[in-house]
């Protein structure tokens, strides 16, 4: 009895390691490893400051949202997508130009957070320290941010791209 259980366990381990690791049905392979790509220059639409964004009878009574004043992190070091129930968690690691960057977040490239041509784009941004700080070593300048994304958002997504100042990382399905 013990020999048959041991034989069954060993054969199932060998069978599982043969082809399932690279298979598309393996949930660990739904998003592959990230790869570095160059960043394209961003074109901003002209905004007329004289035209109010919200109008209406009660617009002044509404709670105003604070504008996030973050700047893109210098370099994206790593990008992973982890599947969870109901969606995925996008985790990006970046290397800032100096120490002391804070309130790091993944900001969607468009307000609707929708994929364009099958690519979901985010920017890794952080707030700069107000005082001068040291440059320091790379591990002391690393920042990590994550963002939860639903299955509905990922429905037509073939790739997820996170951009920094100098490079971007892409994870493909």
XYZ file of C-alpha atoms in Angstrom:
173
model
C 0.000 0.000 0.000
C 2.783 2.433 0.916
C 4.687 1.570 -2.272
C 1.655 2.251 -4.466
C 1.024 5.625 -2.793
C 4.668 6.588 -3.157
C 4.657 5.435 -6.799
C 1.445 7.361 -7.481
C 2.886 10.496 -5.830
C 6.161 10.314 -7.766
C 4.438 9.682 -11.095
C 1.990 12.557 -10.568
C 4.885 14.905 -9.741
C 6.744 13.841 -12.897
C 3.622 14.157 -15.019
C 2.814 17.595 -13.587
C 6.322 18.891 -14.245
C 6.390 17.712 -17.869
C 4.128 20.104 -19.743
C 1.740 21.834 -17.361
C 4.285 24.474 -16.362
C 4.330 26.110 -19.813
C 0.651 25.461 -20.536
C -1.880 28.283 -21.023
C -4.274 26.553 -18.600
C -1.797 27.051 -15.762
C -3.063 30.156 -13.873
C 0.509 31.147 -13.025
C 1.173 31.687 -16.759
C -1.813 33.904 -17.542
C 0.482 36.900 -17.616
C 4.077 36.157 -18.540
C 7.248 37.840 -17.423
C 7.653 41.544 -17.977
C 9.940 42.991 -20.608
C 11.432 46.463 -20.849
C 10.395 48.761 -23.705
C 11.263 52.387 -24.539
C 8.912 55.196 -23.495
C 7.190 57.332 -26.102
C 6.997 61.100 -25.641
C 3.687 62.087 -24.074
C 1.503 64.542 -25.936
C -0.753 66.547 -23.662
C -3.986 68.054 -24.876
C -4.233 71.818 -24.435
C -6.468 72.772 -21.514
C -8.229 76.104 -21.340
C -8.135 77.209 -17.673
C -10.994 79.650 -18.240
C -13.527 76.918 -18.962
C -14.791 75.291 -15.763
C -14.718 71.505 -15.653
C -17.953 71.162 -13.686
C -20.961 73.324 -14.078
C -24.419 73.299 -12.611
C -26.600 74.739 -9.937
C -24.925 72.920 -7.064
C -21.408 72.593 -8.457
C -19.844 74.759 -5.759
C -21.316 72.550 -3.024
C -19.766 69.394 -4.354
C -16.721 68.002 -2.674
C -13.694 68.925 -4.732
C -11.253 66.162 -5.463
C -7.619 66.780 -4.738
C -5.381 66.605 -7.767
C -2.524 64.142 -7.485
C 0.705 66.028 -8.259
C 2.914 62.980 -8.702
C 5.704 62.753 -11.228
C 6.728 59.586 -13.093
C 9.368 57.428 -11.442
C 12.680 57.386 -13.300
C 12.913 53.671 -14.154
C 10.595 50.675 -13.917
C 12.556 47.729 -12.521
C 9.909 44.992 -12.300
C 6.274 44.346 -13.172
C 4.151 41.407 -12.051
C 0.476 40.576 -12.417
C -0.988 38.214 -9.842
C -4.381 36.611 -10.406
C -6.851 36.880 -7.536
C -10.535 36.081 -7.225
C -12.463 38.559 -9.340
C -9.477 40.073 -11.161
C -5.763 40.684 -10.763
C -3.268 42.768 -8.801
C -0.728 44.735 -10.803
C 2.485 45.323 -8.839
C 5.210 47.580 -10.200
C 8.641 48.220 -8.705
C 10.465 51.367 -9.738
C 13.758 53.066 -9.014
C 13.476 56.765 -8.184
C 16.136 59.334 -9.028
C 16.690 60.131 -5.331
C 15.657 58.861 -1.924
C 12.498 60.062 -0.211
C 9.777 59.716 -2.861
C 6.434 58.946 -1.252
C 2.742 58.309 -1.993
C 3.577 56.038 -4.894
C 0.705 54.931 -7.101
C -0.146 53.438 -10.466
C -2.076 56.101 -12.356
C -4.156 54.997 -15.371
C -3.241 56.661 -18.666
C -6.897 57.445 -19.362
C -9.655 58.404 -16.922
C -11.906 55.477 -17.854
C -9.106 52.954 -17.158
C -9.897 51.147 -20.389
C -7.575 49.258 -22.683
C -6.624 50.906 -25.963
C -5.919 48.375 -28.726
C -5.789 45.627 -26.087
C -3.139 47.397 -23.962
C -3.906 48.687 -20.464
C -1.463 51.538 -19.699
C -0.444 52.909 -16.284
C 2.213 55.356 -15.079
C 4.186 54.710 -11.895
C 4.117 58.086 -10.144
C 5.228 59.448 -6.780
C 5.484 62.736 -4.929
C 8.938 64.269 -4.710
C 10.373 65.228 -1.338
C 10.294 68.968 -0.682
C 13.879 69.098 0.566
C 17.039 67.901 -1.124
C 17.777 64.284 -0.377
C 20.672 61.949 -1.043
C 20.881 59.838 -4.146
C 21.796 56.669 -2.243
C 22.070 53.124 -3.521
C 19.467 51.496 -5.739
C 17.769 49.449 -2.972
C 17.176 52.627 -0.940
C 15.505 54.312 -3.931
C 13.167 51.450 -4.864
C 9.436 52.067 -4.570
C 6.565 49.602 -5.011
C 2.946 50.278 -5.927
C 0.023 47.999 -6.599
C -3.412 48.330 -8.127
C -6.350 45.930 -8.121
C -8.054 45.428 -11.470
C -11.358 43.613 -11.998
C -12.083 40.859 -14.501
C -14.342 43.283 -16.359
C -11.428 45.648 -16.910
C -9.198 42.737 -18.021
C -11.807 41.319 -20.414
C -10.232 42.636 -23.660
C -6.693 43.143 -22.371
C -3.807 41.391 -24.115
C -1.005 43.345 -22.415
C -0.441 45.591 -19.392
C 2.117 48.391 -19.732
C 3.593 50.454 -16.870
C 5.596 53.528 -17.869
C 8.279 55.544 -16.119
C 10.493 58.400 -17.317
C 13.198 56.315 -18.990
C 11.518 52.986 -19.750
C 8.323 50.983 -19.583
C 7.604 47.363 -18.767
C 5.038 45.222 -20.539
C 3.395 41.987 -19.410
C 1.549 40.007 -22.093
C -1.062 37.283 -21.825
